[in-house]
CSV table of C-alpha atoms in Angstrom, one decimal:
chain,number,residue,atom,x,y,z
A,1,UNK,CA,160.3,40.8,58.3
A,2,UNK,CA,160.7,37.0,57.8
A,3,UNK,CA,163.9,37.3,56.3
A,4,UNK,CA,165.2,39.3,58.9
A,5,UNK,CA,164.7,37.2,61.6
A,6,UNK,CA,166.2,34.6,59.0
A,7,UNK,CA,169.3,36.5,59.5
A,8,UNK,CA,168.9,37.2,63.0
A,9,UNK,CA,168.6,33.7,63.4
A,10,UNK,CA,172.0,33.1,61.5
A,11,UNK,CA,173.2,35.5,63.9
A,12,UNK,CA,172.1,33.8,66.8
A,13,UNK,CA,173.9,30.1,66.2
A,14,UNK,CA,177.3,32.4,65.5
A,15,UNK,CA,176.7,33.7,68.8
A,16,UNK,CA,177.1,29.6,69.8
A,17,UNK,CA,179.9,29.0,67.8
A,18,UNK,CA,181.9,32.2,68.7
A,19,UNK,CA,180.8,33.5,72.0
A,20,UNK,CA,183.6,35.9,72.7
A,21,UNK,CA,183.4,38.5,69.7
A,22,UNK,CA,184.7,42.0,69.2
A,23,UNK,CA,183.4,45.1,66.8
A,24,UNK,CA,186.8,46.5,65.0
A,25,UNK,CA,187.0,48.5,61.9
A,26,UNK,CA,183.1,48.1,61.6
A,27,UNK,CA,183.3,44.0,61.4
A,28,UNK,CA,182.8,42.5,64.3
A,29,UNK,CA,185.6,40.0,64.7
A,30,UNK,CA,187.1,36.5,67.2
A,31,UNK,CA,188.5,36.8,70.3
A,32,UNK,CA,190.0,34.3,72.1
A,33,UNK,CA,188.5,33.4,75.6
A,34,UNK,CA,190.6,35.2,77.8
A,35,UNK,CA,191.1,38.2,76.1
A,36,UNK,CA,190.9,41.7,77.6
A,37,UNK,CA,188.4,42.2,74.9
A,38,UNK,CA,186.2,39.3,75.0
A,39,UNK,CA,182.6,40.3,75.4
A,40,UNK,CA,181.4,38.0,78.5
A,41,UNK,CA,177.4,39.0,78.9
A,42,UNK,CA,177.9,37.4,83.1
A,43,UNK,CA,180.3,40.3,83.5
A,44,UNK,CA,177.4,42.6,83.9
A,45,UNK,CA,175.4,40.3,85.8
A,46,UNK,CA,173.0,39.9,83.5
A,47,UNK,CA,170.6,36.8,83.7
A,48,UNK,CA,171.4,33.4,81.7
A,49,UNK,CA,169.6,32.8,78.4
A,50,UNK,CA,167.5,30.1,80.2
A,51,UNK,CA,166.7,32.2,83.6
A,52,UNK,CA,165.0,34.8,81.2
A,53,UNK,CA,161.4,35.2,81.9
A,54,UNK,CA,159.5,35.3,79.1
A,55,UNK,CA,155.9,36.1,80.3
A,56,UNK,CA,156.4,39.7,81.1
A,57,UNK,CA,158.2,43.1,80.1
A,58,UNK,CA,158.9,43.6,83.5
A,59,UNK,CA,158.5,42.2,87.2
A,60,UNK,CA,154.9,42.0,88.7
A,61,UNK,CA,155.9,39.8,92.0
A,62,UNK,CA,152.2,40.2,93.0
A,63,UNK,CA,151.0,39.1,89.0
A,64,UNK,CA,153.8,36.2,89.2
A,65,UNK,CA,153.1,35.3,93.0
A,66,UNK,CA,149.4,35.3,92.1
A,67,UNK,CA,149.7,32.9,88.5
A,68,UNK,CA,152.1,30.2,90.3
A,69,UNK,CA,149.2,30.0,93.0
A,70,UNK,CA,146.3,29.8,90.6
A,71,UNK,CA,148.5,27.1,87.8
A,72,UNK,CA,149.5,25.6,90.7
A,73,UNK,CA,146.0,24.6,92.6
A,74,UNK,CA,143.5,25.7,89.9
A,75,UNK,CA,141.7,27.9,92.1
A,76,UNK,CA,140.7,31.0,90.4
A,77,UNK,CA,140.0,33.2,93.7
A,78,UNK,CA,143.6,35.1,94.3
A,79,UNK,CA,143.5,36.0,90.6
A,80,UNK,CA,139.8,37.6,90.6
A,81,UNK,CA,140.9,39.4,94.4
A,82,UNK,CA,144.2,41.0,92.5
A,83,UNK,CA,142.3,42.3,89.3
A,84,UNK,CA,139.9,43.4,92.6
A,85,UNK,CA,142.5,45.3,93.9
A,86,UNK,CA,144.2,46.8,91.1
A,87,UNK,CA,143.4,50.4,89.6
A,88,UNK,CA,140.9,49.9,86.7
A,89,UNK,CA,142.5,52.9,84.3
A,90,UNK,CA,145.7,51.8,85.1
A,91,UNK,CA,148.4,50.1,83.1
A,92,UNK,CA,148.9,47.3,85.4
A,93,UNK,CA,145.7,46.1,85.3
A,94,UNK,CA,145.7,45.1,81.7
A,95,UNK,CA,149.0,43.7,82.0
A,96,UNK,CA,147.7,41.7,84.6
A,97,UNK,CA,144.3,40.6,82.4
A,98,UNK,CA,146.4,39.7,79.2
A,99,UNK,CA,148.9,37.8,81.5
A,100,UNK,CA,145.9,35.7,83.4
A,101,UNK,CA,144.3,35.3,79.6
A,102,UNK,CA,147.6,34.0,78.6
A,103,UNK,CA,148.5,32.0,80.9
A,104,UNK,CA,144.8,30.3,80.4
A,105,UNK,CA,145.0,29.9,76.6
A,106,UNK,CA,149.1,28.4,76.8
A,107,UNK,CA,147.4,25.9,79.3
A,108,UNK,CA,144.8,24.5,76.8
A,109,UNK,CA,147.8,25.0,74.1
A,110,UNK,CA,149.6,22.0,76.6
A,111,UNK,CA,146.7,20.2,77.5
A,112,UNK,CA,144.0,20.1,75.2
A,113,UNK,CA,141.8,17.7,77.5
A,114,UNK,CA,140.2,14.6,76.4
A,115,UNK,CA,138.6,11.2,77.7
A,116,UNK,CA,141.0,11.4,80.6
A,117,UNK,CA,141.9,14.8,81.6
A,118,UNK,CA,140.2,18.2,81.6
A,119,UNK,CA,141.3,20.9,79.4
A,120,UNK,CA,143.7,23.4,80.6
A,121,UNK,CA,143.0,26.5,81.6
A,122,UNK,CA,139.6,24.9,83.5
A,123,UNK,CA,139.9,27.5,86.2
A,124,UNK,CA,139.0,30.5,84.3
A,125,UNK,CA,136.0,28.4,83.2
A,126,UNK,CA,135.1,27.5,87.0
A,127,UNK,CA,135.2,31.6,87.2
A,128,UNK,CA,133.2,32.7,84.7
A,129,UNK,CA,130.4,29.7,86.1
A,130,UNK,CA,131.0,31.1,89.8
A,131,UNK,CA,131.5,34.3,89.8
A,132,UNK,CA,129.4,35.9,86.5
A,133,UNK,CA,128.9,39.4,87.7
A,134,UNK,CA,132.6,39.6,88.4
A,135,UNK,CA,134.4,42.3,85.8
A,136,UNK,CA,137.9,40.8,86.5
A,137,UNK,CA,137.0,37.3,84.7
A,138,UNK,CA,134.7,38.8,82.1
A,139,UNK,CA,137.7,40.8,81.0
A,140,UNK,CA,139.8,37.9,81.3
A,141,UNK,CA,137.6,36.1,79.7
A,142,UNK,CA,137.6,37.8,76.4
A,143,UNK,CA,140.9,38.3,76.0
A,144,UNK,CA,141.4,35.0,76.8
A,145,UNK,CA,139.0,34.4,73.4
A,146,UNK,CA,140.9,37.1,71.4
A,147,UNK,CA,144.3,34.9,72.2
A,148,UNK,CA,142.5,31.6,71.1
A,149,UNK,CA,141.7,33.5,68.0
A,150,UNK,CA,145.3,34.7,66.8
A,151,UNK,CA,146.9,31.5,68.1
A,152,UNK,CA,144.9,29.5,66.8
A,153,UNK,CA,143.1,30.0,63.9
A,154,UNK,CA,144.0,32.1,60.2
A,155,UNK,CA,142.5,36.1,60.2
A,156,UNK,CA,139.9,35.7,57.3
A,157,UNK,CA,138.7,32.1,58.4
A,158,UNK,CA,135.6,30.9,59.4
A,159,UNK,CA,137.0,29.7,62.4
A,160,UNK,CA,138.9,33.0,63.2
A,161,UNK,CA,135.7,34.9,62.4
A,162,UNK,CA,133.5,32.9,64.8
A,163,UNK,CA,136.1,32.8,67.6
A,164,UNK,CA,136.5,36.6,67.0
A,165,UNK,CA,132.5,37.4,67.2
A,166,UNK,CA,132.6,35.5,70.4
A,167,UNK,CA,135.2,37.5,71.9
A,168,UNK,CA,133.2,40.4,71.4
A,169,UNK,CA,130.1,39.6,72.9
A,170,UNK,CA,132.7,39.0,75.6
A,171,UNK,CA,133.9,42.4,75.7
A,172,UNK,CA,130.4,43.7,76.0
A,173,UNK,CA,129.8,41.0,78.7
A,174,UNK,CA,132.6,42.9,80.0
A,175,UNK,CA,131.8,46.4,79.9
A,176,UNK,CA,128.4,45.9,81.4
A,177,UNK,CA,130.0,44.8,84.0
A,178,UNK,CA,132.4,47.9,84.5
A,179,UNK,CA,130.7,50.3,83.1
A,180,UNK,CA,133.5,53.0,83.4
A,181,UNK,CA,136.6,50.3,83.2
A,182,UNK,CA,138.7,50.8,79.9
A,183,UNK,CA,139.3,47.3,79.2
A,184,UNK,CA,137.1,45.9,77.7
A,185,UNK,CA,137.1,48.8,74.4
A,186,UNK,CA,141.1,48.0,74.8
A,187,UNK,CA,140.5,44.2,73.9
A,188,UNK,CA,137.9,44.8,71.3
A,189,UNK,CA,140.8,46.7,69.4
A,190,UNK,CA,142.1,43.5,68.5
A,191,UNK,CA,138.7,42.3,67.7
A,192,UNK,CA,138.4,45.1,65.5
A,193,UNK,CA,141.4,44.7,63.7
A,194,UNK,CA,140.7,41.0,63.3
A,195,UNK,CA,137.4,41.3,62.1
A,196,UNK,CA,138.1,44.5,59.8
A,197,UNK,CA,135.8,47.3,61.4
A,198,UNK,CA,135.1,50.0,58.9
A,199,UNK,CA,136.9,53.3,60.7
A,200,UNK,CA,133.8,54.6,61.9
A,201,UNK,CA,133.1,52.1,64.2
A,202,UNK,CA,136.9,51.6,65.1
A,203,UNK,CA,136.9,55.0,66.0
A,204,UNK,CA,133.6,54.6,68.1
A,205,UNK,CA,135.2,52.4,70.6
A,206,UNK,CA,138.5,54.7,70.6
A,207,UNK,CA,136.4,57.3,71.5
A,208,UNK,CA,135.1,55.0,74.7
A,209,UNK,CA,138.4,54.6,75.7
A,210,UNK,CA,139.7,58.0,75.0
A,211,UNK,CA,137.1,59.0,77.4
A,212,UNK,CA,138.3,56.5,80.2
A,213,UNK,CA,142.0,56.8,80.0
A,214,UNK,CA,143.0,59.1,77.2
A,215,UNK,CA,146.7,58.5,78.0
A,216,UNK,CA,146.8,54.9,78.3
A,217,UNK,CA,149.8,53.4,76.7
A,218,UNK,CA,148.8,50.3,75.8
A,219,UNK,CA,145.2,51.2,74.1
A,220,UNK,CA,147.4,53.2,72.0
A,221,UNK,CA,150.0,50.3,70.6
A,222,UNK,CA,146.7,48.4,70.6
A,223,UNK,CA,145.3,51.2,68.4
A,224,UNK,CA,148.2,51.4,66.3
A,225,UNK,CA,148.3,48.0,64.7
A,226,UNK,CA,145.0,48.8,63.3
A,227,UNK,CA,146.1,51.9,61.4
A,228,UNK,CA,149.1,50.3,59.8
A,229,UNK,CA,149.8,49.2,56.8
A,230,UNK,CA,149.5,45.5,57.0
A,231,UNK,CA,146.0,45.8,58.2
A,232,UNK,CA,144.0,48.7,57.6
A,233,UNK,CA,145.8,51.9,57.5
A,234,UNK,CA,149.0,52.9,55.5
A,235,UNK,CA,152.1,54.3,56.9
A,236,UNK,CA,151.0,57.7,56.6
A,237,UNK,CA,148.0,57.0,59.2
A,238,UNK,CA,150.4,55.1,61.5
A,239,UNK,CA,152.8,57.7,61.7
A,240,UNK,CA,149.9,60.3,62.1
A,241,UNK,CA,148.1,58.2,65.0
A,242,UNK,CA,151.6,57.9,66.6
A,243,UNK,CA,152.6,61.9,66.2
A,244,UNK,CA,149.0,63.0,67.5
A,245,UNK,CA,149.4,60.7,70.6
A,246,UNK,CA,153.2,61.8,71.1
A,247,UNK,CA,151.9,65.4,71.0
A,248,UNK,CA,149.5,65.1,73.3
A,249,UNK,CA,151.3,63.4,75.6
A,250,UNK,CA,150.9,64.5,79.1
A,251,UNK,CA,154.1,65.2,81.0
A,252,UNK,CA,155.6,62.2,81.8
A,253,UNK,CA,153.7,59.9,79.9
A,254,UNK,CA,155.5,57.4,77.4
A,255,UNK,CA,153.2,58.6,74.8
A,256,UNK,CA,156.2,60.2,73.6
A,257,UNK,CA,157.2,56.8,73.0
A,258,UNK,CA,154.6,56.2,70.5
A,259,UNK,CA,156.6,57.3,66.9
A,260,UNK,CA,159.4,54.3,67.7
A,261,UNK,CA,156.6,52.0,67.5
A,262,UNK,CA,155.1,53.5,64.5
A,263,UNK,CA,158.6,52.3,62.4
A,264,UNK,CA,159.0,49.2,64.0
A,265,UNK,CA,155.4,48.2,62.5
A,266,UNK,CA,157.0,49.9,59.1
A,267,UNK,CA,160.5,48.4,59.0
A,268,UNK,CA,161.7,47.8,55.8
A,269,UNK,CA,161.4,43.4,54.7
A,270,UNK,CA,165.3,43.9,54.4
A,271,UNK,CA,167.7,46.2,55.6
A,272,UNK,CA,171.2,45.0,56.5
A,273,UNK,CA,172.9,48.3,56.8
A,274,UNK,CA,173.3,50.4,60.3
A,275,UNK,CA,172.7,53.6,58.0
A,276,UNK,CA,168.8,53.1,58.3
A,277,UNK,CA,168.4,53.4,61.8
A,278,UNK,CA,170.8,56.1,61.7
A,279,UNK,CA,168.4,58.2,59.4
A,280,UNK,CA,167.3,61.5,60.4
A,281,UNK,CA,163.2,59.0,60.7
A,282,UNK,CA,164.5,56.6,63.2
A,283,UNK,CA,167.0,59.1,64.9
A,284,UNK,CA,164.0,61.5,66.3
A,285,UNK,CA,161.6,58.5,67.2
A,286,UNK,CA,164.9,57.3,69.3
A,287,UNK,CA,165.4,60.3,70.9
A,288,UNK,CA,161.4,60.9,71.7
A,289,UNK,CA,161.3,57.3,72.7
A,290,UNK,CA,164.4,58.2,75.5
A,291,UNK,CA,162.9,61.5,76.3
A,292,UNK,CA,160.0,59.6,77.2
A,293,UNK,CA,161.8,57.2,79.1
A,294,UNK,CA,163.6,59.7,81.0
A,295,UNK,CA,160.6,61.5,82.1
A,296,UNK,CA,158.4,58.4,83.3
A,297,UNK,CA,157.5,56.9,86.6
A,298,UNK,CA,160.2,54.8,87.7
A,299,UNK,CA,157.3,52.5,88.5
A,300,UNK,CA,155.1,52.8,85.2
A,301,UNK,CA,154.5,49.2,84.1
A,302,UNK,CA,154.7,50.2,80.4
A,303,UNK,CA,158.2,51.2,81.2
A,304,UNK,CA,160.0,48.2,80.5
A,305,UNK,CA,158.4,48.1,77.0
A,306,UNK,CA,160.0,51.2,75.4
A,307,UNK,CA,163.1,50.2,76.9
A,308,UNK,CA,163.3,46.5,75.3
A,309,UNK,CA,162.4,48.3,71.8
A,310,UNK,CA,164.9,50.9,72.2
A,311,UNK,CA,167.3,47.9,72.9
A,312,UNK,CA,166.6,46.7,69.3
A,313,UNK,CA,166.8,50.0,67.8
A,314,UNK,CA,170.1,50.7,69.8
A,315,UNK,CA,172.0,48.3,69.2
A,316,UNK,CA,170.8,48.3,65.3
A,317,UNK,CA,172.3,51.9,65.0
A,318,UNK,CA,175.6,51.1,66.6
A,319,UNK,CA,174.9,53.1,70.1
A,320,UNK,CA,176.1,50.8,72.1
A,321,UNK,CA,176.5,52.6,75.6
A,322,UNK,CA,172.7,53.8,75.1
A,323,UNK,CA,171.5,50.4,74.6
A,324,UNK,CA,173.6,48.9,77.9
A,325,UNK,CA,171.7,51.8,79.6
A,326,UNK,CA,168.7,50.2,78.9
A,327,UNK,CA,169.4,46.6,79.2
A,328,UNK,CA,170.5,46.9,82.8
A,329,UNK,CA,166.9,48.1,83.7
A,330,UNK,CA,165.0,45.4,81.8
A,331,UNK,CA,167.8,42.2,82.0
A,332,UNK,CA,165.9,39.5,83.6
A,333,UNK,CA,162.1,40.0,81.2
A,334,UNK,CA,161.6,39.4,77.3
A,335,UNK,CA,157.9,39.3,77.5
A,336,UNK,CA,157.7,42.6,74.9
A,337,UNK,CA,157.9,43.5,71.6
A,338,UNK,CA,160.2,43.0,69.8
A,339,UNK,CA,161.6,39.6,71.0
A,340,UNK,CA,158.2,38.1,71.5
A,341,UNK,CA,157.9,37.9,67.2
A,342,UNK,CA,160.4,35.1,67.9
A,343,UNK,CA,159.7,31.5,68.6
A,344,UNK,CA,162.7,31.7,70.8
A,345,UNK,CA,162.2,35.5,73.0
A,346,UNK,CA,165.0,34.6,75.3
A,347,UNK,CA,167.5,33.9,72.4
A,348,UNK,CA,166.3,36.3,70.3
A,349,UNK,CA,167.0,38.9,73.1
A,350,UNK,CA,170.4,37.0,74.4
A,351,UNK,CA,171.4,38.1,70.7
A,352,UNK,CA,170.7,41.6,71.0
A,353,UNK,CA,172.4,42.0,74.6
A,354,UNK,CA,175.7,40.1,73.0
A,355,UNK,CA,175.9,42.5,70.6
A,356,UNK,CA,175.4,45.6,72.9
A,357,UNK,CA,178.2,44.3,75.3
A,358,UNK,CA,180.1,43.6,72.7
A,359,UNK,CA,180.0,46.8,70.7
A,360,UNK,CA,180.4,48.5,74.5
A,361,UNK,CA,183.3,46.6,75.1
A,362,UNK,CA,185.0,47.7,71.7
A,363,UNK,CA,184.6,51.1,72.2
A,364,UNK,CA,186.6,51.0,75.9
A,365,UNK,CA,183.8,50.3,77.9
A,366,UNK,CA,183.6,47.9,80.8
A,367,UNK,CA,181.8,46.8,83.7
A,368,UNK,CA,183.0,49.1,85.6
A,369,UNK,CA,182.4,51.8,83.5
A,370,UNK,CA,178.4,51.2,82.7
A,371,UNK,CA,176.5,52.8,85.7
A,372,UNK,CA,173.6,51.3,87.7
């Protein structure tokens, strides 16, 4: 994958040097500014590269209400009274607890603390000291550990290993605390992976949360990564995990979802040609991945993550009027997969979207042929 995002990089500074491009003949080629065919991305209305927000798939005005007040005055309270008020098996709710754990461990990223200045991140500390028997911060809490651990330290470390056994005490801090709450089995996935269960225990805490939520969508990706290749599983497994969920799927769940996520974690280092994600493999996880989409809750917060991958997969098999479908219900976030690989989400993704109205543009479409 690193040389891929070499290239995509490459792409990215053409995108500065020749921002009004055109696909013809299966190159894509200049146009000047001006032209009828120029592909302008502000036709659509879609959001500047720098207005992107890069902290969530979606919008949560409640979650991004609640994180400016809390950064803002370092008072913990209005996020422990929205994790309160927010459906425990729900999506939403660990969206909100890996956004609060987030935004604590990027805090202590910026400020480390020292002889003159407290650590970021010191209200989630001034929670867990206050408020111990509250399930909210104890969940936070260890995901907040399980960040510190993959941002900060090397997966076979010392280091990474203490940090990781930490963050599993946490998570059974946690689940005493909410003794039917999901959560805390969903962040000791990533423990798991991190600290190489053997599959018998891996599968005992999938059990745990198979018996909260068995159609949660993001226990599942969580699950996934462990059954891949590049940590302990093989293709095969990944693909299997992914068909079993997609199969169970209940109607209208984005489990269906799950085999497009299964070859992302297995694309090839380097592939340059559209034919790949043409292939008969990629084709039917597309089209379960937009059945799914079709089929979901306008409202279901793990909505906007299928759609930003089926961007990527999209626009990488040439479908260009499918993939402007789907950018004009996530334009705006870049908080998910795959743009968050990048150092640069918003660019990464402003590359993507360039290419889509470009390619749409080609083929005769226009603004005022892409409906809303």
């Amino acid at each position: 994958m690193e040389i891929l995002w070499v290239l995509v990089a490459l792409l990215m500074i053409g995108f500065v040097l020749v921002p009004f491009m055109r696909r013809r003949r299966g190159m894509i080629e200049q146009v000047p500014p001006g032209h009828p065919d120029a592909a302008d991305p502000a036709n659509y209305g879609f959001a500047l590269q720098e207005e992107l927000d890069i902290r969530m798939p979606g919008p949560d005005k409640d979650l991004l209400d609640v994180l400016d007040l809390v950064q803002r005055t370092q008072d913990y309270r209005a996020a422990s009274q929205l994790l309160a008020g927010t459906e425990a098996e729900g999506e939403r709710r660990w969206q909100r607890v890996q956004a609060f754990a987030g935004a604590a461990a990027l805090e202590l990223q910026q400020r480390p603390g020292g002889v003159s200045e407290s650590p970021g991140g010191q209200w989630l500390r001034v929670w867990r000291s206050e408020q111990p028997k509250d399930a909210g911060g104890a969940a936070v809490h260890a995901e907040f550990l399980v960040q510190q651990a993959w941002r900060t330290a090397t997966p076979g470390t010392d280091e990474f290993r203490i940090i990781m056994e930490e963050a599993r005490s946490a998570c059974g801090d946690a689940a005493l605390l909410a003794p039917g709450d999901p959560i805390p089995y969903i962040i000791e996935l990533s423990v798991a992976r991190g600290l190489a269960y053997p599959r018998p225990e891996f599968e005992q805490v999938w059990l745990k949360i198979l018996d909260r939520a068995p159609a949660h969508m993001g226990a599942h990706l969580a699950a996934l990564h462990y059954w891949c290749e590049k940590w302990h599983g093989s293709r095969q497994l990944a693909n299997e995990f992914a068909e079993a969920a997609a199969a169970r799927a209940p109607q209208g769940s984005l489990l269906a979802a799950m085999p497009l996520f299964a070859v992302f974690e297995h694309l090839p280092e380097v592939n340059l040609v559209s034919g790949f994600y043409q292939s008969e493999v990629v084709t039917k996880a597309i089209h379960g991945a937009l059945f799914a989409v079709h089929a979901a809750r306008p409202d279901d917060p793990m909505l906007a993550h299928v759609r930003h991958l089926l961007v990527f997969f999209l626009v990488r098999g040439e479908r260009w009027a499918e993939a402007m479908d789907q950018l004009i219900h996530v334009d705006g976030h870049v908080g998910a997969l795959p743009w968050t690989l990048s150092a640069d989400p918003a660019a990464e993704f402003a590359v993507y979207r360039a290419l889509a109205v470009a390619g749409y543009e080609a083929n005769g479409g226009s603004p005022a042929t892409l409906p809303h």
